[in-house]
Coordinates of C-alpha atoms in Angstrom, one line a residue:
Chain S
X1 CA -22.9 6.8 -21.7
X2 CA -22.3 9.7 -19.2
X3 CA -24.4 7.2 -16.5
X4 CA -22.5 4.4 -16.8
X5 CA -19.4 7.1 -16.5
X6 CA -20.8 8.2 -13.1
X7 CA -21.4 4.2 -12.0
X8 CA -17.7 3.7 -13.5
X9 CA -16.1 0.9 -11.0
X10 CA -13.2 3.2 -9.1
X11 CA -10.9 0.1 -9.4
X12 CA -10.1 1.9 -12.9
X13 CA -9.7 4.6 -11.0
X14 CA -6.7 3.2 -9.2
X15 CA -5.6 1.5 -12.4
X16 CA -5.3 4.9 -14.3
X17 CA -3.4 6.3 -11.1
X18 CA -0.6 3.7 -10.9
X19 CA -0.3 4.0 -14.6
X20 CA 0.1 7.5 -14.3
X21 CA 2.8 7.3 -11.6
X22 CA 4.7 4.4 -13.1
X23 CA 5.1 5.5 -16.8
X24 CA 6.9 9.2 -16.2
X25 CA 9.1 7.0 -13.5
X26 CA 10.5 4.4 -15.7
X27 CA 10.7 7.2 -18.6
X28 CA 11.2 10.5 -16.9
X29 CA 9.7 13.3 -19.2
X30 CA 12.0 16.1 -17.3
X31 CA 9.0 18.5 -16.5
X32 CA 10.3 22.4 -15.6
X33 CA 9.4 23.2 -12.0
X34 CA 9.5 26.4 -10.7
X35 CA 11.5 27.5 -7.0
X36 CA 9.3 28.9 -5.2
X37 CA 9.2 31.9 -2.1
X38 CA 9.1 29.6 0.7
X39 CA 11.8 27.7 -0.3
X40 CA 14.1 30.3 -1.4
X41 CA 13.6 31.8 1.8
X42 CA 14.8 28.8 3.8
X43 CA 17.3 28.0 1.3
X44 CA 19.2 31.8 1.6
X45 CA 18.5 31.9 5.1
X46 CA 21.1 28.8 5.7
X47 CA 23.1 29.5 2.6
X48 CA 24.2 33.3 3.5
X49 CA 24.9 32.2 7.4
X50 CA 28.5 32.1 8.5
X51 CA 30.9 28.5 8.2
X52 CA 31.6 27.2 11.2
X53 CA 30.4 29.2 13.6
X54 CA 26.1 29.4 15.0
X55 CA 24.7 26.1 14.2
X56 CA 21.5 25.0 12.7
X57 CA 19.2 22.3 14.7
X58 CA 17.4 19.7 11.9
X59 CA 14.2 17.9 13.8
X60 CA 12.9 14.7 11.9
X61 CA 9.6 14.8 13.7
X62 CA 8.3 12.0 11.2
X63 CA 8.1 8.4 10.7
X64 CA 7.7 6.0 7.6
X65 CA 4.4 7.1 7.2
X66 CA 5.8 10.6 5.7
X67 CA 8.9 9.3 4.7
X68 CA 8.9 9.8 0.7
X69 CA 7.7 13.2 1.1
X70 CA 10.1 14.5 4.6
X71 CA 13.4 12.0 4.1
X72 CA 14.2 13.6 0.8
X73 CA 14.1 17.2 2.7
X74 CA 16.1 16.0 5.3
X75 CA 18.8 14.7 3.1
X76 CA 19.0 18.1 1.5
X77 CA 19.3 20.2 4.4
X78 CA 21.9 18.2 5.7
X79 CA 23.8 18.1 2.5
X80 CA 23.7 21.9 2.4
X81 CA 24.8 22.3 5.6
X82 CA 27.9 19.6 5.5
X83 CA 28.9 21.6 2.5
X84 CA 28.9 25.1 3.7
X85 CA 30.7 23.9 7.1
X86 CA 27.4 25.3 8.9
X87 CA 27.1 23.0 12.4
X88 CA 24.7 20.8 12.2
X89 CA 22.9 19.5 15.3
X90 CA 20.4 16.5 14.6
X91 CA 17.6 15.9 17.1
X92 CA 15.8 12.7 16.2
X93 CA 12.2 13.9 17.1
X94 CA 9.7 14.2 19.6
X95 CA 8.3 10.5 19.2
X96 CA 10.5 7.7 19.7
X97 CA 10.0 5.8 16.2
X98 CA 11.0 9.0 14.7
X99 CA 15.1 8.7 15.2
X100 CA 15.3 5.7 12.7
X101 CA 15.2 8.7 10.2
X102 CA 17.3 10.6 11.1
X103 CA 19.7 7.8 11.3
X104 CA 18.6 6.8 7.4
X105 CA 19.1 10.1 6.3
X106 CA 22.7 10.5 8.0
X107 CA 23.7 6.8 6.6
X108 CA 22.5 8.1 2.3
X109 CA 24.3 11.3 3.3
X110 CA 27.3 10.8 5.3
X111 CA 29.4 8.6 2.2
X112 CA 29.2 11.8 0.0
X113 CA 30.6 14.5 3.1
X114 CA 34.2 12.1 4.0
X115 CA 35.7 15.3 5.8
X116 CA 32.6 16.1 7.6
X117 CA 33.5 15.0 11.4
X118 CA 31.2 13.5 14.4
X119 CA 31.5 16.4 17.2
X120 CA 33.2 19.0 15.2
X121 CA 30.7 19.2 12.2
X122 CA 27.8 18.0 13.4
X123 CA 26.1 16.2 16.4
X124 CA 23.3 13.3 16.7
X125 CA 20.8 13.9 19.5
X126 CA 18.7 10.9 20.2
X127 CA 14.4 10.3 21.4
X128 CA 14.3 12.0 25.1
X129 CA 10.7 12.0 26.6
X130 CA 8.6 15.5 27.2
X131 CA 7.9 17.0 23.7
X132 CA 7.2 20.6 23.8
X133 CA 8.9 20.6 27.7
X134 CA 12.3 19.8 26.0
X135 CA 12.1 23.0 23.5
X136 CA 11.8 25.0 26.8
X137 CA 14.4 23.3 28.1
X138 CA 16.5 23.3 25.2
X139 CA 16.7 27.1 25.8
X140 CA 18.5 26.6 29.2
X141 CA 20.6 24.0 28.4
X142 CA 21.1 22.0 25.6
X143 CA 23.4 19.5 27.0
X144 CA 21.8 19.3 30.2
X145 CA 18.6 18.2 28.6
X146 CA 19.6 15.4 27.0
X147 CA 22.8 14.3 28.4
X148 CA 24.2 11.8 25.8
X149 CA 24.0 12.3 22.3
X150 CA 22.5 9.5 20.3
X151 CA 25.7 7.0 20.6
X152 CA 25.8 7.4 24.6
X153 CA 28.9 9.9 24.4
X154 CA 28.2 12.9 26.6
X155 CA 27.2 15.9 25.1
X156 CA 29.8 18.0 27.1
X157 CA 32.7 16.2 25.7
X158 CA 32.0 16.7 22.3
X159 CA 33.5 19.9 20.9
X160 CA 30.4 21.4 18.8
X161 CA 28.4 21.3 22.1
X162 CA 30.7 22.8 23.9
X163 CA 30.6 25.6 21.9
X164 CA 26.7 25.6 21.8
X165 CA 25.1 25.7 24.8
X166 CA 21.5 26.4 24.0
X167 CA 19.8 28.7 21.6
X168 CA 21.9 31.8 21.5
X169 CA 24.7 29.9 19.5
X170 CA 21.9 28.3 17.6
X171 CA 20.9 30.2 14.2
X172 CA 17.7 28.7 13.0
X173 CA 15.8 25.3 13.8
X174 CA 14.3 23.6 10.9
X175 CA 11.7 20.8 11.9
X176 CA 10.7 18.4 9.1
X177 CA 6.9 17.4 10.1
X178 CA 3.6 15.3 9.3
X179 CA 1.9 16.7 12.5
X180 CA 1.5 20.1 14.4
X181 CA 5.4 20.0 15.8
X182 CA 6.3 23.1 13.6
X183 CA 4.0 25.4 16.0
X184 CA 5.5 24.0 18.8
X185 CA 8.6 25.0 17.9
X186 CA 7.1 28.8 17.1
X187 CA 5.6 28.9 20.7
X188 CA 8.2 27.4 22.8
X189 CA 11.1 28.2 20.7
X190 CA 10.5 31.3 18.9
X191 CA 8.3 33.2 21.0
X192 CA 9.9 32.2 24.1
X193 CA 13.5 32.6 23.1
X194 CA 13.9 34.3 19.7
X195 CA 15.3 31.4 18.2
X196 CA 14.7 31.0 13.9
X197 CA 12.4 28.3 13.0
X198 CA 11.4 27.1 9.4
X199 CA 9.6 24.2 8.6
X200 CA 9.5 21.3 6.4
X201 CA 5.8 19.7 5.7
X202 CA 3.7 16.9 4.5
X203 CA 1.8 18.8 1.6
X204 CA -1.7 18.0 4.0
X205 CA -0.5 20.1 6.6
X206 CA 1.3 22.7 4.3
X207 CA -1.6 24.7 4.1
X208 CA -2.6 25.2 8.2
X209 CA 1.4 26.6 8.1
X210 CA 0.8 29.7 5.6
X211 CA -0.7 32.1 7.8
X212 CA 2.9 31.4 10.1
X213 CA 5.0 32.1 6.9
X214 CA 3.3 35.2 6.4
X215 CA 3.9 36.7 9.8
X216 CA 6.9 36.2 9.8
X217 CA 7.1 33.9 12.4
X218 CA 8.9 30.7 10.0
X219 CA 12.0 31.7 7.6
X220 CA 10.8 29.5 5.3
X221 CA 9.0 26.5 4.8
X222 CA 9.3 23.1 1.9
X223 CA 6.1 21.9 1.4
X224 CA 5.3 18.4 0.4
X225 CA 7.1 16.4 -2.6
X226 CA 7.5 19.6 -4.3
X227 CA 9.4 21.5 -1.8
X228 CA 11.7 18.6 -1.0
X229 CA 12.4 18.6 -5.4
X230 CA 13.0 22.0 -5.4
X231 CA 15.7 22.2 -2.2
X232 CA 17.4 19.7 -4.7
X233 CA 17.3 21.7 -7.4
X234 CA 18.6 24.5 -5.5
X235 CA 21.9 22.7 -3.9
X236 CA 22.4 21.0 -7.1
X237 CA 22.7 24.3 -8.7
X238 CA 25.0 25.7 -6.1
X239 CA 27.6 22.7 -6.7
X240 CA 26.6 20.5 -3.9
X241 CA 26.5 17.0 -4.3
X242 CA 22.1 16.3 -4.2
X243 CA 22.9 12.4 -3.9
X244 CA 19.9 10.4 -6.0
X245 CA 17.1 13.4 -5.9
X246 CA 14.4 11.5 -5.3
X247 CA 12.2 13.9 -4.3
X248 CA 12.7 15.3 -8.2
X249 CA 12.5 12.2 -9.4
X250 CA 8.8 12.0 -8.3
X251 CA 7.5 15.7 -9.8
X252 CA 6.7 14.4 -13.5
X253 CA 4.6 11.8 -11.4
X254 CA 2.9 14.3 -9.7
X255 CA 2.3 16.3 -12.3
X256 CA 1.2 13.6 -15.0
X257 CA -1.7 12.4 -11.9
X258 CA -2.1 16.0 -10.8
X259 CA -3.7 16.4 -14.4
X260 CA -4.9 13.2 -14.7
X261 CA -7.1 13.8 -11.7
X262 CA -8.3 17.5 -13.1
X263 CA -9.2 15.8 -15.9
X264 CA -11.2 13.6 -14.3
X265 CA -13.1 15.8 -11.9
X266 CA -14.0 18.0 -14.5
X267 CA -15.1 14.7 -16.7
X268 CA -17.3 14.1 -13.6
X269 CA -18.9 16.9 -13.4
X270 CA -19.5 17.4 -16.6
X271 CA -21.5 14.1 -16.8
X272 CA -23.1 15.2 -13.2
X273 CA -24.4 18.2 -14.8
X274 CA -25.2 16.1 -17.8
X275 CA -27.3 13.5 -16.3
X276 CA -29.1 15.8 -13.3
X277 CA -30.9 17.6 -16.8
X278 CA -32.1 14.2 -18.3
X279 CA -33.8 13.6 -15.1
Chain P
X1 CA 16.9 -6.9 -8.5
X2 CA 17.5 -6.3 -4.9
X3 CA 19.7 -9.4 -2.5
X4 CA 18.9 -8.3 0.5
X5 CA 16.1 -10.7 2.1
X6 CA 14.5 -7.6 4.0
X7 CA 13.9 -5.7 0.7
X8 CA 11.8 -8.5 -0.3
X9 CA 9.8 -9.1 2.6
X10 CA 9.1 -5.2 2.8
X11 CA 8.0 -5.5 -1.1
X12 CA 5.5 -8.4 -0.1
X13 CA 4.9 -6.1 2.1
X14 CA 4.0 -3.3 0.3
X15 CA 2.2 -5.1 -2.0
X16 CA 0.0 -7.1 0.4
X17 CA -1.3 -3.8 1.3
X18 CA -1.6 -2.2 -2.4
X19 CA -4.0 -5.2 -2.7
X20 CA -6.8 -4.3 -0.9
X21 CA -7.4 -1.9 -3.6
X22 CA -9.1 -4.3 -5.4
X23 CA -10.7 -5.8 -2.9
X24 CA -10.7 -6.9 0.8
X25 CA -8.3 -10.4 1.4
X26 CA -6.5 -12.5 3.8
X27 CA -3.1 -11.1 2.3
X28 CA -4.4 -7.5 3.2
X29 CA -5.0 -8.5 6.4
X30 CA -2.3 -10.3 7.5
X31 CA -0.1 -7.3 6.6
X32 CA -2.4 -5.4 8.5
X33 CA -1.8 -7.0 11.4
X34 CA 1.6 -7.6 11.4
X35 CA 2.0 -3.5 10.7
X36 CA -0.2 -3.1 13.8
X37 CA 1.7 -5.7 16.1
X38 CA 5.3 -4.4 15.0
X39 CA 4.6 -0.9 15.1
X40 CA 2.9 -0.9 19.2
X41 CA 6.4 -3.4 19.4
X42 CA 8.7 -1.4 18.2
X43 CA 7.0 1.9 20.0
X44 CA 7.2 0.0 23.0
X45 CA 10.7 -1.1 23.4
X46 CA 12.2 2.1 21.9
X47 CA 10.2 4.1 24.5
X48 CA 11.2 1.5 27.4
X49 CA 15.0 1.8 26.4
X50 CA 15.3 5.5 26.0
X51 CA 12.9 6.8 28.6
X52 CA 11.9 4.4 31.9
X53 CA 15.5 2.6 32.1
X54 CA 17.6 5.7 31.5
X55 CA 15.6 8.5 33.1
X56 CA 13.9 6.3 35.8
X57 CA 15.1 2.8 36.5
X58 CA 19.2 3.8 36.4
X59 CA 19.1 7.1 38.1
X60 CA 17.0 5.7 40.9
X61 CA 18.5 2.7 41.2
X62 CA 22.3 3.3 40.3
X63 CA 22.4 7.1 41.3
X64 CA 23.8 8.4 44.2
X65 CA 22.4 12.0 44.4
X66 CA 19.9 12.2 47.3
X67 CA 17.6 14.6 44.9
X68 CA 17.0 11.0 43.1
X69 CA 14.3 10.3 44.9
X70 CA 12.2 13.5 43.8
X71 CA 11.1 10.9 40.2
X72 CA 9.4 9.4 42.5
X73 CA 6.9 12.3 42.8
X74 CA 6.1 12.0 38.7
X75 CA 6.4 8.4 39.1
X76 CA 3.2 8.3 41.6
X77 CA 1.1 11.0 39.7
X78 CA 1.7 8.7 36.6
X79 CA 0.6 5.6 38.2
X80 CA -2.3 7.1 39.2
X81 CA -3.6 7.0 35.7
X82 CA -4.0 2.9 36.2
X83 CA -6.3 3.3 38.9
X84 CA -8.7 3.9 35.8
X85 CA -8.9 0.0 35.9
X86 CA -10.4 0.0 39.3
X87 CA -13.6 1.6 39.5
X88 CA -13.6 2.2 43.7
X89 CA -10.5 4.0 43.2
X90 CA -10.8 6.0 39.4
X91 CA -11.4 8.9 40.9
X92 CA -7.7 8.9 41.4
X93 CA -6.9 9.6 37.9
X94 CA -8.1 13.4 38.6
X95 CA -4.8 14.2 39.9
X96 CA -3.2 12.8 37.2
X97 CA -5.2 15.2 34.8
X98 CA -5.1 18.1 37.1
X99 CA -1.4 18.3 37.0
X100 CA -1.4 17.7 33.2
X101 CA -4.0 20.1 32.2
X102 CA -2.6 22.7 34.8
X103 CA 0.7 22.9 33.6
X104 CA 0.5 22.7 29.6
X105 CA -2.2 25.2 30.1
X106 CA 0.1 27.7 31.6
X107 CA 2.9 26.9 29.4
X108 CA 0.9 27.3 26.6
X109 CA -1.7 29.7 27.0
X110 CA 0.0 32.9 26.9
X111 CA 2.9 31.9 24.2
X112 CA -0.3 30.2 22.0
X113 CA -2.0 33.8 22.3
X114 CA 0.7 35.4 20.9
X115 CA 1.6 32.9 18.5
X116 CA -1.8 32.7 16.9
X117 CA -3.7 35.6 17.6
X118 CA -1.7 38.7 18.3
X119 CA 0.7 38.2 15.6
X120 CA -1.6 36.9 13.1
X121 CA -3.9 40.4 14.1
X122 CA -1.1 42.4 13.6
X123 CA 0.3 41.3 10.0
X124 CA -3.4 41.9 9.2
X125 CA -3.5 45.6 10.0
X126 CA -3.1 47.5 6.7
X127 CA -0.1 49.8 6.7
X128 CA 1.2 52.4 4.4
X129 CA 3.8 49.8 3.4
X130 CA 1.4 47.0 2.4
X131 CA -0.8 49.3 0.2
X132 CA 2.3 49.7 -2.0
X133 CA 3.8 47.9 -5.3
X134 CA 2.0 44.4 -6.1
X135 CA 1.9 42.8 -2.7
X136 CA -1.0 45.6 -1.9
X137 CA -3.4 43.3 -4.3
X138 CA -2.5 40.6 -2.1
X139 CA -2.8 41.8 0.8
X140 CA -6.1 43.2 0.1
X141 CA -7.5 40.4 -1.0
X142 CA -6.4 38.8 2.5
X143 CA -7.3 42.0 5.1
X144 CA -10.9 41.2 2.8
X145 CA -10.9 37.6 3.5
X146 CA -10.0 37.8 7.4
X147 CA -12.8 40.4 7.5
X148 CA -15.7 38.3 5.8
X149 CA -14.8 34.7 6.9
X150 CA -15.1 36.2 10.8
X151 CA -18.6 37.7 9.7
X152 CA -19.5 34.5 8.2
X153 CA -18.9 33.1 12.0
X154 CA -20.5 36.2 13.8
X155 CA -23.5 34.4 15.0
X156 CA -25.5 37.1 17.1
X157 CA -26.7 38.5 14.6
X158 CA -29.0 37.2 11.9
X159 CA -27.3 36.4 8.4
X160 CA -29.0 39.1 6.8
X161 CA -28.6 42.6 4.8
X162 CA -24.7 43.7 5.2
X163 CA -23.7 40.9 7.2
X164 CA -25.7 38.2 5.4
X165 CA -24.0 39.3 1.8
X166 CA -20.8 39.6 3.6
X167 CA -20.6 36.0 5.1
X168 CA -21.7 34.6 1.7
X169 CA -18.3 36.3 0.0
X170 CA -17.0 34.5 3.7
X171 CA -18.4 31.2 2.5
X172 CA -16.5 31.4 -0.9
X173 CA -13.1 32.4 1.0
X174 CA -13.6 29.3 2.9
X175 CA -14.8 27.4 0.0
X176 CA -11.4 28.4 -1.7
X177 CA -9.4 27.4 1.5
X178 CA -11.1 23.7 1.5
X179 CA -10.2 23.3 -2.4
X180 CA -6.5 24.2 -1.4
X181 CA -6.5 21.7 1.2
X182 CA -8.2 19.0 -0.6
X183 CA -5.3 19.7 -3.2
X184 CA -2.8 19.6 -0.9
X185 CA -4.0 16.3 0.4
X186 CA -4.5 14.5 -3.2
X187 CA -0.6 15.8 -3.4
X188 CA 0.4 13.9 -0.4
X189 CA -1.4 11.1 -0.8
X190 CA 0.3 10.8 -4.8
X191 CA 3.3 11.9 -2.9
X192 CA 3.3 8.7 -1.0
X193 CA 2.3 6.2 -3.8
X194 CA 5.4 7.3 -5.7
X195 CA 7.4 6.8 -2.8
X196 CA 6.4 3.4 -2.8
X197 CA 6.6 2.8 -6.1
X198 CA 10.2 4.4 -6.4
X199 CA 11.1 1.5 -3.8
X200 CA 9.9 -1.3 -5.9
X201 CA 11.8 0.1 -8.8
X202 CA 14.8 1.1 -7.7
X203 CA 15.3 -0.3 -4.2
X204 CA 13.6 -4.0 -4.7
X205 CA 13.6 -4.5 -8.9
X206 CA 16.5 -1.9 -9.5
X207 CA 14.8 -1.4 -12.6
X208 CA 15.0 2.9 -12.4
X209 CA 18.2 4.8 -11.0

């Protein structure tokens, strides 16, 4: 029996998986989840800055690829900022594919924010080439880097930027990432002008940005899924409109496969063990 | 279910490419391609319409500021890079790399250096402060681990005696650090399954919330 287990065709596999993600989805089982340090940390960092007055720079260094885990995050931040009146300056990422979402995000969050104002409130900054050159540059001159904003309106004529010039009026920059961006932003950005910097992560690369979190050297940092569900929980709680929570809408699937797959490692290896003895 | 004609062709879509689970087919791989083929695409003209036209073609051609003509210093070392494709002339190329190497090396180098090295030495140095209360477990356990998994890569001397038992407590650090990784990475790959499968639920069979 426990041979046959080991030879088991990973097709069920799969089969088990999708079940496993599609049964808690179309009947939620409303798991608890826990907020974590990290999270808090980012969360109270933009939450006790003052209304109107430094702003906070959101990066959507990502593409579809790391959409269902970085959009949600992104939508959240954003909603937390448009509630609290904190300016918001969107820079669609280093990469030119990654501006379609930050334009996705603004489109599910912008309906629920009527008052929120282009210019005043918040500013869209579109794909420039250079990557980690335009962090340096950033620090000089925001406006002078980039020019236009997204639309083609100069950034000099909008009121926000004229009030922020470059770093010094800027009180944290949060990048939302499925690659290495988030150091970038430490070296050039951090290191090189003091600015704030807190990430937001693919769970695969969540673990490389630890040893940053404990120096110090990010505010914060939501990792994965799980991060992105518990920023939702966290503005939900404060009164802000979350929008659909997707991000929570996911956990009881991750948790149902998370155990699933436990179960089945330790199944394996139990039958390993099993069948290395008969031989 | 969803009206929009683009929902349903990124549904097919999605499951086209859910298929090759079971096994390999020409459905697979005709989503394959057309992912390949509109992702170089759309890379392409998005990078041609934010970057050569505006920050080349229009200031060069349409500009009237005589420092203009400095892009074309950048645009030469960049064209360089196509003299690969003529073997007389790819040493050429070396000029292109010399100037890239040189100068993200000497961005980089001394901010990386305090990035990753001297602040990560320094929140390692045991104070007063971190041997008290609850984080000191913690951060014993760490000052420990930084200690051992460098032995376990000290290589100049043989792994025997002191430094032979103390890289093998290094091997089970980085043993640990793996099995948080490979958990991690199970979580994002789950992570994007439900994604997709929250799309065919809600957004093409509006069958969830």
């Amino acid at each position: 029996m426990w041979e046959k287990l080991l030879r088991l065709d990973r097709r069920w596999i799969f089969v088990l998986v999708a079940l496993s993600v599609l049964i808690p989805l179309l009947r939620p089982l409303g798991l608890p989840m826990r907020t974590t340090e990290p999270v808090l940390n980012l969360y109270t960092y933009i939450d006790t800055l003052k209304p109107h007055d430094k702003a906070v720079i959101l990066v959507t260094d990502f593409d579809p690829s790391t959409m269902p885990e970085l959009l949600p995050m992104a939508e959240a931040i954003m909603r937390h900022c448009f509630a609290r009146k904190i300016p918001l300056i969107l820079y669609g990422g280093m990469y030119p594919t990654f501006v379609g979402m930050a334009k996705m995000a603004l489109s599910r969050v912008l309906p629920d924010f009527p008052d929120v104002k282009y210019g005043e409130d918040y500013v869209f900054l579109g794909y420039i080439p250079g990557t980690s050159l335009i962090i340096l540059s950033m620090g000089e001159s925001i406006s002078k880097t980039f020019g236009n904003d997204y639309y083609g309106n100069k950034l000099d004529s909008l009121p926000l930027m004229q009030r922020v010039k470059n770093y010094d009026q800027v009180a944290l920059v949060i990048d939302l990432s499925g690659s290495g961006t988030p150091v970038w932003w430490i070296i050039y950005g951090y290191q090189r002008y003091g600015v704030r910097v807190g990430c937001g992560t693919t769970a695969v690369s969540a673990a490389q940005y630890y040893p940053y979190l404990q120096t110090g050297q990010f505010v914060g940092m939501l990792g994965g899924l799980k991060g992105a569900a518990e920023y939702e929980t966290l503005i939900e709680r404060a009164g802000i409109p979350p929008g659909r929570k997707t991000a929570s809408i996911g956990m009881d699937a991750q948790s149902i496969v998370h155990l699933m797959l436990i179960f089945l490692i330790i199944l394996g290896n139990i039958g390993y063990f099993i069948v290395r003895r008969k031989r | 279910m969803s009206t929009n004609p683009w929902v349903w062709v990124a549904a097919f879509l999605t499951l086209a490419i859910y298929s090759f689970l079971y096994k390999d087919n020409p459905v697979y791989r005709f989503a394959e391609h057309i992912f390949m083929g509109v992702s170089v695409g759309y890379g392409l003209v998005l990078f041609w319409y934010n970057s050569v036209i505006p920050r080349l073609w229009e200031p060069l051609v349409k500009g009237t500021e005589p420092t203009r003509f400095f892009l074309l210093i950048p645009i030469l070392i960049g064209a360089l890079t196509f003299s690969l494709f003529v073997p007389r002339y790819s040493w050429l190329v070396k000029y292109t790399l010399a100037f890239v190497v040189g100068a993200s090396a000497g961005l980089s180098i001394p901010l990386s250096f305090e990035t990753n090295i001297f602040e990560q030495v320094r929140s390692t140095i045991l104070t007063r402060q971190m041997l008290s209360g609850w984080g000191m477990v913690s951060n014993l356990i760490m000052f420990i681990g930084v200690i051992v998994t460098l032995a376990y890569f000290y290589f100049s001397m043989e792994h025997k005696g002191v430094i032979g038992k103390t890289a093998r407590i290094g091997r089970i650090y980085i043993m640990i650090a793996f099995g948080a990784s490979f958990g991690y990475t199970v979580m994002a790959r789950v992570s994007l399954l439900i994604g997709r499968m929250q799309f065919l639920l809600h957004d093409w069979l509006g069958i969830i919330k």
